Short mmCIF file of C-alpha atoms and ligand atoms in Angstrom, two decimals:
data_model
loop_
_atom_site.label_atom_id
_atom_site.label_comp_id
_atom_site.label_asym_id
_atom_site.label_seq_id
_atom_site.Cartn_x
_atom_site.Cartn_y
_atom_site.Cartn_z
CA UNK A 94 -93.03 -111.57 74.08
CA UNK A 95 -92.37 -112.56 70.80
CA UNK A 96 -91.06 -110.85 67.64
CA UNK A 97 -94.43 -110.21 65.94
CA UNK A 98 -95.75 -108.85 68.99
CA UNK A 99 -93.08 -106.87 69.65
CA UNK A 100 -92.76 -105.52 66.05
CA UNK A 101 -97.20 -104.58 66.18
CA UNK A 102 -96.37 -103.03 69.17
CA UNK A 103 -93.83 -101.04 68.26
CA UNK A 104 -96.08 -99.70 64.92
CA UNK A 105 -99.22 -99.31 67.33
CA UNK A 106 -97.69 -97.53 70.40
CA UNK A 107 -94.29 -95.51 69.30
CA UNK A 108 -94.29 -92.96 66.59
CA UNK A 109 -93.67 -93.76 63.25
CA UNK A 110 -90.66 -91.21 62.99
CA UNK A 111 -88.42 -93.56 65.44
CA UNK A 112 -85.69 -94.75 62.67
CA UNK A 113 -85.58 -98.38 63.22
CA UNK A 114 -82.43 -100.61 61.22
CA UNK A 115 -83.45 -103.59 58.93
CA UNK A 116 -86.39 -104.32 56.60
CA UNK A 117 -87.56 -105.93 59.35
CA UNK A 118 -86.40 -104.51 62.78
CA UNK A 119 -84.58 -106.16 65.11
CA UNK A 120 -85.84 -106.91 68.54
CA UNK A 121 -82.71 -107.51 70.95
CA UNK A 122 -83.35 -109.35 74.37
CA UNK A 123 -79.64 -109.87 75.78
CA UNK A 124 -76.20 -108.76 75.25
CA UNK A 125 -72.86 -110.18 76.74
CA UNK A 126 -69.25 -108.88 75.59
CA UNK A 127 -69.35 -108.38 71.73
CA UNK A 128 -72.20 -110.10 71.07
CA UNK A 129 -75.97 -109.80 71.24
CA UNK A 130 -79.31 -112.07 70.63
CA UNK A 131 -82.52 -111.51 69.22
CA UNK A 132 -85.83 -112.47 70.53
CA UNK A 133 -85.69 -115.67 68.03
CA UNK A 134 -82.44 -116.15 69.84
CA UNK A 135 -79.87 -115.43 67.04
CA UNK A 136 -76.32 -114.10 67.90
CA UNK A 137 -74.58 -111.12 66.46
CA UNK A 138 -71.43 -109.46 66.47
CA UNK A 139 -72.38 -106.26 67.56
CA UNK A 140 -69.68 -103.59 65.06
CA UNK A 141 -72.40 -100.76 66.02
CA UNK A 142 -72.32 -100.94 70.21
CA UNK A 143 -75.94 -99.17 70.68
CA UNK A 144 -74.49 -96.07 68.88
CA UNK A 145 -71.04 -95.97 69.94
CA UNK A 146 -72.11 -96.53 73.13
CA UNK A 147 -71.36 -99.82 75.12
CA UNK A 148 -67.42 -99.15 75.56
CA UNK A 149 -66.75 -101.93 77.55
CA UNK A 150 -69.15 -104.32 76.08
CA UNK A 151 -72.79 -105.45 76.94
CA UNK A 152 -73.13 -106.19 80.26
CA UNK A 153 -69.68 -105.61 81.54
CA UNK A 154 -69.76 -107.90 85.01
CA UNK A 155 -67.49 -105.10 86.68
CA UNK A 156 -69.86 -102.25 85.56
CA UNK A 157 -73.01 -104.22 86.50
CA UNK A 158 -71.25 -104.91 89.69
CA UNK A 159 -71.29 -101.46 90.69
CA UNK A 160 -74.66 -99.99 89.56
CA UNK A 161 -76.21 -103.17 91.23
CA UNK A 162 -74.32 -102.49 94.17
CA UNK A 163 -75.96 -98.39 94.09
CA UNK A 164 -79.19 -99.51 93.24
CA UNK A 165 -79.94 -100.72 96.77
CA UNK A 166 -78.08 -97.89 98.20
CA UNK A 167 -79.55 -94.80 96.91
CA UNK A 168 -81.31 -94.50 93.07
CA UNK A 169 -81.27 -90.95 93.25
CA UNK A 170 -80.53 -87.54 94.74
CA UNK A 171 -80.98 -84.95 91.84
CA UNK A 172 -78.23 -82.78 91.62
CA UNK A 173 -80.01 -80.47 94.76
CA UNK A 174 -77.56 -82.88 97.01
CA UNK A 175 -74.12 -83.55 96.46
CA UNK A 176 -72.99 -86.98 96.01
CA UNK A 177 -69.98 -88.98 96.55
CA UNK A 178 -70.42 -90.92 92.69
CA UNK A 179 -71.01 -87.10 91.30
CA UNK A 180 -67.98 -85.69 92.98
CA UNK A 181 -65.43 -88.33 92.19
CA UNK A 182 -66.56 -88.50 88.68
CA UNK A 183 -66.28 -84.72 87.75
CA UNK A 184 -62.75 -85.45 89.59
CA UNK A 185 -61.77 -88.25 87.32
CA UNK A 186 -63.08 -86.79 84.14
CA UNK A 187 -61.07 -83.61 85.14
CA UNK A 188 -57.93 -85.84 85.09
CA UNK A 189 -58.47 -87.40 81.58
CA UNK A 190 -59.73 -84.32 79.92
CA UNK A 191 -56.83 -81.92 77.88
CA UNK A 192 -55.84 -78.78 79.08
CA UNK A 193 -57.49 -76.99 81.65
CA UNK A 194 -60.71 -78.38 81.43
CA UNK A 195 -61.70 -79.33 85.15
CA UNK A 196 -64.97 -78.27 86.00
CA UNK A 197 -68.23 -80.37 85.05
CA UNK A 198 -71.85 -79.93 84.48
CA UNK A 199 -73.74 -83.27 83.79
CA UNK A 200 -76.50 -84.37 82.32
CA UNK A 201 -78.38 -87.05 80.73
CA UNK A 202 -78.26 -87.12 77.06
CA UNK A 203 -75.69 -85.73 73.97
CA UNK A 204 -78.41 -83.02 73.48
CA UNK A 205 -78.65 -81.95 76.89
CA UNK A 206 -74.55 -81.68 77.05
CA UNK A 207 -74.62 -79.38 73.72
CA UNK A 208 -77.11 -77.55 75.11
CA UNK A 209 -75.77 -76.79 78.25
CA UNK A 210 -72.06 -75.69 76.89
CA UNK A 211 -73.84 -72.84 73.99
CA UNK A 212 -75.58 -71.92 77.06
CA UNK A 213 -72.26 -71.84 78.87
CA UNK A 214 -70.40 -69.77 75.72
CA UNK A 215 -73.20 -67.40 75.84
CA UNK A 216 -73.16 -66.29 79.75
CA UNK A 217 -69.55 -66.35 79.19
CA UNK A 218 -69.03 -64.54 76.45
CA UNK A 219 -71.61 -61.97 76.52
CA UNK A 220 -72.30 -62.95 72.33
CA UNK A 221 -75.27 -64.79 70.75
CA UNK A 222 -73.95 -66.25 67.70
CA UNK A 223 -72.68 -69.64 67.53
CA UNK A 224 -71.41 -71.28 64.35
CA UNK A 225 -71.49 -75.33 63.51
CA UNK A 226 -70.49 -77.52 60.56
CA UNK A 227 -72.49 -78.38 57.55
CA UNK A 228 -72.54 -82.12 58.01
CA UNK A 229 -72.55 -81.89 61.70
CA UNK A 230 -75.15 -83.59 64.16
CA UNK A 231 -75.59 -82.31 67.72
CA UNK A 232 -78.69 -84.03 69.06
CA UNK A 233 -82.78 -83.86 68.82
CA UNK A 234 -84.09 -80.84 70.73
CA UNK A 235 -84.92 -77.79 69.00
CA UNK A 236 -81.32 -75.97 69.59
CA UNK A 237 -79.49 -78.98 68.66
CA UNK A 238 -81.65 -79.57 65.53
CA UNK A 239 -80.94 -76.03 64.63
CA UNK A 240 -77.11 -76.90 65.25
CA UNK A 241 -77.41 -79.97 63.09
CA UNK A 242 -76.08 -79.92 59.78
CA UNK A 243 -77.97 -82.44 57.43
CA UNK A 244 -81.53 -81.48 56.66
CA UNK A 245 -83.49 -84.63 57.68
CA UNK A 246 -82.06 -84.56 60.60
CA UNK A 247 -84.16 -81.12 61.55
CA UNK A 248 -87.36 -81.86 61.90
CA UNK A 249 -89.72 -78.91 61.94
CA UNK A 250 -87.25 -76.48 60.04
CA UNK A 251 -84.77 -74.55 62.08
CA UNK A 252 -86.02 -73.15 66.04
CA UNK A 253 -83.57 -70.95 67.02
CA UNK A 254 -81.89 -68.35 65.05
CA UNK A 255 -78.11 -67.17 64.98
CA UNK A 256 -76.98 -70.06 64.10
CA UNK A 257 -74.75 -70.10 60.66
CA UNK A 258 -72.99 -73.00 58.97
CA UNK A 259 -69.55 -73.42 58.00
CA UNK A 260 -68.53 -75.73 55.13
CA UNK A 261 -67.30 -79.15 56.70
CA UNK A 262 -63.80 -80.60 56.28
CA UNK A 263 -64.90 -83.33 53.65
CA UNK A 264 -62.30 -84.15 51.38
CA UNK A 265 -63.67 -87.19 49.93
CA UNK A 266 -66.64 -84.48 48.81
CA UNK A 267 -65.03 -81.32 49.10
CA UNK A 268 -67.57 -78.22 49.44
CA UNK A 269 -65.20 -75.85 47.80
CA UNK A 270 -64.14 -78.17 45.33
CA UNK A 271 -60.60 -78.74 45.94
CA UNK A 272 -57.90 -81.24 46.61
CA UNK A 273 -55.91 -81.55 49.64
CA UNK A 274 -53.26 -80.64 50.96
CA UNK A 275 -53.28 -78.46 47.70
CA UNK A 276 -56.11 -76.61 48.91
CA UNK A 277 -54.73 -75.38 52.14
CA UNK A 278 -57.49 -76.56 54.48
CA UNK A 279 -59.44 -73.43 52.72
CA UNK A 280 -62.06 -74.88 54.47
CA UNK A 281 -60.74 -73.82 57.85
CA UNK A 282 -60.44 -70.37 56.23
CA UNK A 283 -64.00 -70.38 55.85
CA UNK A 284 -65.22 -70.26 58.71
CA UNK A 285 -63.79 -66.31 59.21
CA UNK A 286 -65.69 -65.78 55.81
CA UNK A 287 -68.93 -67.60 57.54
CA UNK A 288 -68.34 -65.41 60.92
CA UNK A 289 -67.41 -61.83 59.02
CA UNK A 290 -69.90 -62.19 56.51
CA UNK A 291 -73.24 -64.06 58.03
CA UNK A 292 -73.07 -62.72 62.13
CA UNK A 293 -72.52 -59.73 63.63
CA UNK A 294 -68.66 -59.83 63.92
CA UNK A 295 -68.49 -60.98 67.43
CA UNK A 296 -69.44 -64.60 68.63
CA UNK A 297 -69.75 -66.88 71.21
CA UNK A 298 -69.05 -70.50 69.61
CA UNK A 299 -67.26 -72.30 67.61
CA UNK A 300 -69.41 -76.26 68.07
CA UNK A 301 -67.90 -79.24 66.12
CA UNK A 302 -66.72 -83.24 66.52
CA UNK A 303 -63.41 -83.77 66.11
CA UNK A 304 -64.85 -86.73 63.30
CA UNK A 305 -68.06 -86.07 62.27
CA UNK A 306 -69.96 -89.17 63.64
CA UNK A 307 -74.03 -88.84 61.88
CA UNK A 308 -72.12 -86.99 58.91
CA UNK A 309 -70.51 -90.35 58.14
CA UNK A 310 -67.45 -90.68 60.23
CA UNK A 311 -66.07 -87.68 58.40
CA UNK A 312 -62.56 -86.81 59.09
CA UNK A 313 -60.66 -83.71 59.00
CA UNK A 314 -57.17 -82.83 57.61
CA UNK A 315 -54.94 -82.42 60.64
CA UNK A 316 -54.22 -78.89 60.09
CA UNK A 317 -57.77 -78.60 60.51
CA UNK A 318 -58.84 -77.78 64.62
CA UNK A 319 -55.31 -75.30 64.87
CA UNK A 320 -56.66 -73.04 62.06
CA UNK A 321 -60.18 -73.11 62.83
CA UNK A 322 -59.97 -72.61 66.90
CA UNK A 323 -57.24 -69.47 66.10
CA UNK A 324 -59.97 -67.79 63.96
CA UNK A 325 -62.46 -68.51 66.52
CA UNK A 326 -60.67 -67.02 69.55
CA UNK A 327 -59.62 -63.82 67.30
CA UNK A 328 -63.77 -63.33 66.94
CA UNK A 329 -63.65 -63.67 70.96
CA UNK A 330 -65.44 -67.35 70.54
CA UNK A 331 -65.33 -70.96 72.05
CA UNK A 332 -64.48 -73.34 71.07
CA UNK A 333 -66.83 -76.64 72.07
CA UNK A 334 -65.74 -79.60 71.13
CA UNK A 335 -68.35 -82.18 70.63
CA UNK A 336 -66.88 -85.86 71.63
CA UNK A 337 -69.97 -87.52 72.42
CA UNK A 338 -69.02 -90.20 69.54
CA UNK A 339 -65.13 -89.80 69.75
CA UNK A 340 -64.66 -89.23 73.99
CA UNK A 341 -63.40 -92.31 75.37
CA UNK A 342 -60.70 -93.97 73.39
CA UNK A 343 -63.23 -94.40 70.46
CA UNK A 344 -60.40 -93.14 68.42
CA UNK A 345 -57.21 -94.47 69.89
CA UNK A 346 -53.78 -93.31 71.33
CA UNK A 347 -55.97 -91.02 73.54
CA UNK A 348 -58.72 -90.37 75.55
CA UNK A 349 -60.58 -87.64 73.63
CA UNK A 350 -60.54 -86.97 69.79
CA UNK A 351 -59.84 -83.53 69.61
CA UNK A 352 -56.37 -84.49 71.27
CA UNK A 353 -54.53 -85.74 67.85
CA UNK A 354 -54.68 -82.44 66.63
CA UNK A 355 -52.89 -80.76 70.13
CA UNK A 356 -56.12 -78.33 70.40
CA UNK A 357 -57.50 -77.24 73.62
CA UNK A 358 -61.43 -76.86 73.67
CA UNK A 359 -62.86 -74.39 76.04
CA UNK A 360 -65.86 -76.28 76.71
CA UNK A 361 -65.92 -80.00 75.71
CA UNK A 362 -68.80 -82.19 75.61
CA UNK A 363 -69.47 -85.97 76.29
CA UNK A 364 -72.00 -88.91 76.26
CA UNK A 365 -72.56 -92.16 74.80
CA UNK A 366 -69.35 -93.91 75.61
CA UNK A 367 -69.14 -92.07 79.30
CA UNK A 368 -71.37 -94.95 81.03
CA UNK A 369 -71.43 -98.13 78.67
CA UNK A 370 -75.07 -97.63 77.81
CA UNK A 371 -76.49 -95.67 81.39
CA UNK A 372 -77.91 -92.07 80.47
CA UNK A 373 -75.22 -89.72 81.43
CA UNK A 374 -73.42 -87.03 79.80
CA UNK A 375 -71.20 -84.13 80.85
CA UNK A 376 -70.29 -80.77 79.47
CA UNK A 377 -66.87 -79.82 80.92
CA UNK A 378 -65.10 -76.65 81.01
CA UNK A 379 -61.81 -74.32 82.43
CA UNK A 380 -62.69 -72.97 85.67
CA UNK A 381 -62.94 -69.53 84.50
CA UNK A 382 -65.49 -70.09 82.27
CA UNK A 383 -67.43 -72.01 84.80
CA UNK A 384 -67.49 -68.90 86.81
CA UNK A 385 -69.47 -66.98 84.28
CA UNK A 386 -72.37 -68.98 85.59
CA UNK A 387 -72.55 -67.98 89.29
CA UNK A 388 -75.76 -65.23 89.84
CA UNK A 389 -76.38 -65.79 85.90
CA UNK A 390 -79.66 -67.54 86.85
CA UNK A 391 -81.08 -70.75 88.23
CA UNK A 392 -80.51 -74.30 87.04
CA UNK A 393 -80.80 -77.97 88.29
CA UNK A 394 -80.85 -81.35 86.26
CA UNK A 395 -83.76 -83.60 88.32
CA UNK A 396 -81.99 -86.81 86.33
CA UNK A 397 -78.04 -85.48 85.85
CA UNK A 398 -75.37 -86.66 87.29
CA UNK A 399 -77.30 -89.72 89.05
CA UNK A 400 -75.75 -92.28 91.30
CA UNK A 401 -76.30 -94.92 89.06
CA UNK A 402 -75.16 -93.41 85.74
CA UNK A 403 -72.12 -92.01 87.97
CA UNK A 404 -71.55 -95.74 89.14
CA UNK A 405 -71.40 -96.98 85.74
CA UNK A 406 -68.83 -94.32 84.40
CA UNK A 407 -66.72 -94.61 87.30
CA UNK A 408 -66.51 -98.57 86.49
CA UNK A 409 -66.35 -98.29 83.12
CA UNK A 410 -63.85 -96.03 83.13
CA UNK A 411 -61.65 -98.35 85.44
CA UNK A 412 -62.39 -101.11 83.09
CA UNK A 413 -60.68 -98.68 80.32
CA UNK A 414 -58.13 -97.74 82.24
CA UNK A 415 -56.54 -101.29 83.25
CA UNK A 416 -57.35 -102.24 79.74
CA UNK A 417 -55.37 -99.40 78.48
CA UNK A 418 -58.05 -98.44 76.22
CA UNK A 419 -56.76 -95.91 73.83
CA UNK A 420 -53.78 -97.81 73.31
CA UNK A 421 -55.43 -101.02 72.33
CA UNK A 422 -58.15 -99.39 70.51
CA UNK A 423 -55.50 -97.77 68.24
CA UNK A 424 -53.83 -101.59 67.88
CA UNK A 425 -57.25 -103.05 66.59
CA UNK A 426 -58.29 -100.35 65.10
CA UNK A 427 -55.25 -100.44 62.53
CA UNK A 428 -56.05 -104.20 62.22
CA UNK A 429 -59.55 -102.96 61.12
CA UNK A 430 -58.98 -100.45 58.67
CA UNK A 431 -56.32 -102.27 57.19
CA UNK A 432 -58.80 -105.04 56.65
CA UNK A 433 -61.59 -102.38 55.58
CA UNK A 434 -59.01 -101.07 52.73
CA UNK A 435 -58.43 -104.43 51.53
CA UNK A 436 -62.14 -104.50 51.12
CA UNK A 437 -61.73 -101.07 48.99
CA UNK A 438 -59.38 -102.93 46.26
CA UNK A 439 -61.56 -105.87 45.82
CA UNK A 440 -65.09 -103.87 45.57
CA UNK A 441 -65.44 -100.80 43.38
CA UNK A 442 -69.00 -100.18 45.57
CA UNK A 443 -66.49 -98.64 48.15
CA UNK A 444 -65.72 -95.20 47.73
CA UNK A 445 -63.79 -94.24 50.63
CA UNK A 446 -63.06 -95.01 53.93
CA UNK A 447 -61.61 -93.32 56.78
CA UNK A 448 -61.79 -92.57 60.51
CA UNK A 449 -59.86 -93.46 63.04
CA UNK A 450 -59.22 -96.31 66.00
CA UNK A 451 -62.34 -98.23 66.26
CA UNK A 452 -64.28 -95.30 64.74
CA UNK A 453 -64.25 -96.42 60.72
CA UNK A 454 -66.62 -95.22 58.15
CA UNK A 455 -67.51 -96.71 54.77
CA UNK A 456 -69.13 -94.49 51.87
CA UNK A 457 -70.46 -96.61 49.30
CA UNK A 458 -71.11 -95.41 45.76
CA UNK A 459 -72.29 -96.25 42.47
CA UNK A 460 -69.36 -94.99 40.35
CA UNK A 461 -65.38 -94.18 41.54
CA UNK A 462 -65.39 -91.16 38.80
CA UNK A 463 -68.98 -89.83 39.20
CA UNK A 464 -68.81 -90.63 43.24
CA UNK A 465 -72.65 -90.72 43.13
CA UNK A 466 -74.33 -92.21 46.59
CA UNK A 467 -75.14 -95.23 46.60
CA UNK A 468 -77.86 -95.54 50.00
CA UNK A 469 -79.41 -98.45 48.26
CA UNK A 470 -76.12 -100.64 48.66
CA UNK A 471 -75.64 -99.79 51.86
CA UNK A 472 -79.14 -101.59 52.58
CA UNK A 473 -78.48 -103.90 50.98
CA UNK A 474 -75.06 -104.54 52.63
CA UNK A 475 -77.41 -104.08 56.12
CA UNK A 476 -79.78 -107.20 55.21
CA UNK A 477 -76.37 -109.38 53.98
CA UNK A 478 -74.63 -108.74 57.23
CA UNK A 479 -77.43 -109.37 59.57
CA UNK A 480 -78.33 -112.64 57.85
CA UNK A 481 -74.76 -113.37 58.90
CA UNK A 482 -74.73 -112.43 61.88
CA UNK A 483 -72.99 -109.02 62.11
CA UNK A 484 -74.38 -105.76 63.39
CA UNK A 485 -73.15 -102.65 61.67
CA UNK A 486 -74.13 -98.86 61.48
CA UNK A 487 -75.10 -96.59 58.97
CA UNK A 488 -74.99 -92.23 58.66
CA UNK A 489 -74.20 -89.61 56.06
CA UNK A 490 -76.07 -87.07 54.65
CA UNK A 491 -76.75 -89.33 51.46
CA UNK A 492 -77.35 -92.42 53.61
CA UNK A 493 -74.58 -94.15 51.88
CA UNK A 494 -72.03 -94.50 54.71
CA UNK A 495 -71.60 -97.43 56.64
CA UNK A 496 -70.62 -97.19 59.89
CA UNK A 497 -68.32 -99.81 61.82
CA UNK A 498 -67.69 -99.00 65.65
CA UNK A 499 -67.87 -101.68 67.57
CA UNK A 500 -67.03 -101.78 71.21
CA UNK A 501 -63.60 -100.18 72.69
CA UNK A 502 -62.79 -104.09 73.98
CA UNK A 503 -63.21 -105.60 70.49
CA UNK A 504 -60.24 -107.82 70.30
CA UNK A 505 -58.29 -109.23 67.11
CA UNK A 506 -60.55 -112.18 66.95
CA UNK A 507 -63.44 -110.06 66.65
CA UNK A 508 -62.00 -108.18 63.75
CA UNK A 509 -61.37 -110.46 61.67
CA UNK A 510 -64.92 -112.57 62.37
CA UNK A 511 -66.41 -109.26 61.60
CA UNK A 512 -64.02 -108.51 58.25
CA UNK A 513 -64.90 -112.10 57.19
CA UNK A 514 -68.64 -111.36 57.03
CA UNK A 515 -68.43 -107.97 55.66
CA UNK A 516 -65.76 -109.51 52.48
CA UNK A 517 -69.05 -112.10 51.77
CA UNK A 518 -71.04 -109.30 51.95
CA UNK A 519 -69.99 -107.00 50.06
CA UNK A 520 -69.03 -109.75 47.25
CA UNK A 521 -73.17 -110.01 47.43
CA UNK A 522 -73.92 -106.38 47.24
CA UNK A 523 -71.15 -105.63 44.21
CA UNK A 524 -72.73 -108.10 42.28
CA UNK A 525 -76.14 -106.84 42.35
CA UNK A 526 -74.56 -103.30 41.57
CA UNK A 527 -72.52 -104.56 38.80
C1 PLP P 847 -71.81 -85.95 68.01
C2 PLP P 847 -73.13 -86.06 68.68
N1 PLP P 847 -73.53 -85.07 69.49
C3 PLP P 847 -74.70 -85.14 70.14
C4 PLP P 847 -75.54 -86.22 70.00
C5 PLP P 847 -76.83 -86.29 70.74
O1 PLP P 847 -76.74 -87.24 71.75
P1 PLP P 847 -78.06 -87.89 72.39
O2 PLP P 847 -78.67 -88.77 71.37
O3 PLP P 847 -77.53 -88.61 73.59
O4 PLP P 847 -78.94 -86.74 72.77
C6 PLP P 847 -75.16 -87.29 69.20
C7 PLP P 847 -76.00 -88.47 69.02
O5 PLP P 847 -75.83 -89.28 68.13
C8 PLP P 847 -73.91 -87.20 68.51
O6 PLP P 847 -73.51 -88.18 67.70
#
């Protein structure tokens, strides 16, 4: 089919609120490694990977190995039947998880996972409340919306109540107006002012990412998780930890984000990353908590857990593993933000930039003083990198943050072809910006 068809389609048979990248959207057909075509047959270097997604790169041989190998074994068993793949997953993923987090619930989607654990807090705990980040994105349904952070991002208004919002850990913008470490990560202190003052004293989660992926890679002050999860705990809370962008290495040294900071979650959550692009995710938590489920009521996941998602984890976490993922991730991913920060002396345009590993966020704006958004460049900088061949991402609540992520195998090579494009880039966007 070819792009025109595609594209009428697409406007003819899909809603018009699917968010769709590029003046003119871009129809992929094939993906190998680091790179992707269009339907015109143009190759990109893909710094996005589907979302933070395709860990291993696009069709990993050793990943499609194994779900091809499934496929004509059994496609699927729903989780009414116990399977081998299931099993030896939840086993692994007990392994690489901190702490005492060993028992696993899966399902098929980021949402689903979130939804699952403030179900989870809620049997255990015996509370209602649950308290999130401004800033914060947990997924589309109608509790996750309500969870969200950033307005456009909750469609319909807000679903389900007793749900309050804490100021974020933003220092680049920070909510209460201060500098770090002058301010002494107040912003973790606010969270007891958000639980004593907006719920009824008592709740049953803490939910946030470890770096605020939708938010615009938006990363806290170390100090941040210890304070926070302390305060949490005293109000007899969770604390779920949201690594469906950061799980996997995406940030380096280590498996999971949260881990940097030495913090234990209670529940943890995972997706994208988990499967190199299958639908699978997992909510993981301590055994005790677990236990709070048994005779509290019915539940199955027709889709969770399947053979061939578990396949594709199992592999793709292999693949990680003999590539030492979170150690190489954290070698390119210095390579990268040092090249990103050589970017930020040449081109006023860049406000910030931060993250960490192969997790790196750009927020673009008009004026250094004023730090007013600037969403505009950022399109800008989308159309200029695409017509050279680079894929990138974009989030933030102003739209002004580019994203860079590309896949957990991107080597040096990659880096700097991808660095290279961005420089020309962003000379073209600065100049129409002045
Ligand atoms: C941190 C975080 N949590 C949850 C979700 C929801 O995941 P999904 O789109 O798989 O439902 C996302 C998706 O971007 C996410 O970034």
């Amino acid at each position: 089919m070819d792009k025109a068809t595609i594209l009428a389609k697409q406007r003819q048979f899909l809603w018009p609120n699917h968010l769709l990248y590029y003046t003119e959207p871009l129809p992929l057909v094939r993906g190998e490694g680091l790179y992707v075509w269009d339907v015109e047959g143009n190759r990109y270097l893909d710094f996005f990977a589907g979302i933070l997604t395709v860990s291993v790169g696009h069709c990993h041989p050793k990943v499609n190995a194994r779900v091809k190998a499934q496929l004509d074994r059994i496609v699927h068993t729903s989780t009414v039947y116990p399977h081998e793949n299931h099993v030896t997953l939840a086993e692994k993923l007990a392994q690489l998880t901190p702490g005492a987090l060993q028992t696993s619930y899966f399902t098929n989607s980021g949402t689903e996972a979130n939804e699952t654990a403030v179900i989870l807090a809620k049997v255990y705990t015996g509370h209602q409340e649950i308290i999130a980040l401004r800033h914060g994105y947990s997924g589309r349904s109608a509790l996750a919306m309500s969870l969200t952070g950033i307005a456009s991002w909750r469609i319909g208004g807000t679903h389900v109540p007793g749900i309050k919002h804490a100021p974020n850990p933003y220092c680049y913008r920070c909510p209460l107006k201060l500098t770090y470490p002058q301010c002494g990560v107040a912003c973790a202190e606010a969270v007891e002012d958000v639980i004593k003052t907006s719920t009824s004293g008592k709740i049953a989660a803490f939910l946030a990412e470890p770096i605020q992926g939708v938010g615009g890679f938006i990363t806290p002050p170390p100090e941040y998780f210890r304070i926070v999860v302390e305060i949490v705990h005293h109000y007899e809370g969770l604390f779920i930890c949201d690594e469906v962008q950061t799980g996997f290495g995406r940030t380096g040294t280590y498996w999971f984000g949260i881990e940097h900071w030495g913090v234990e979650p209670d529940i943890m959550t995972m997706a994208k990353g988990i499967a190199n692009g299958l639908p699978l995710a997992n909510t993981i938590t301590r055994p005790e908590v677990a236990a709070a489920t048994a005779g509290a009521g019915l539940t199955i996941s027709t889709f969770g857990g399947n053979p061939l998602s578990c396949a594709a984890a199992l592999a793709t976490i292999e693949v990680m593993e003999e590539m030492d993922i979170p150690a190489h991730v954290a070698k390119v991913g210095a390579l990268l933000r040092a090249g990103l920060e050589q970017l930020w002396e040449k081109y006023p345009i860049i406000g910030d930039v931060r993250g960490m590993g192969l997790m790196q966020g750009v927020e673009l704006v008009k004026d250094r003083e004023t730090k007013e958004p600037a969403p505009d460049a950022v399109n800008m900088l989308f159309e200029a990198t695409k017509a050279r061949g680079l894929l990138i991402g974009k989030g933030g609540a102003y739209g002004n943050v580019v994203r860079i992520s590309p896949p957990l195998t991107a080597t040096q090579e990659h880096v700097e072809e991808a660095l290279a494009i961005l420089d020309a880039a962003f000379s073209e966007v600065q100049e129409a910006f002045g």
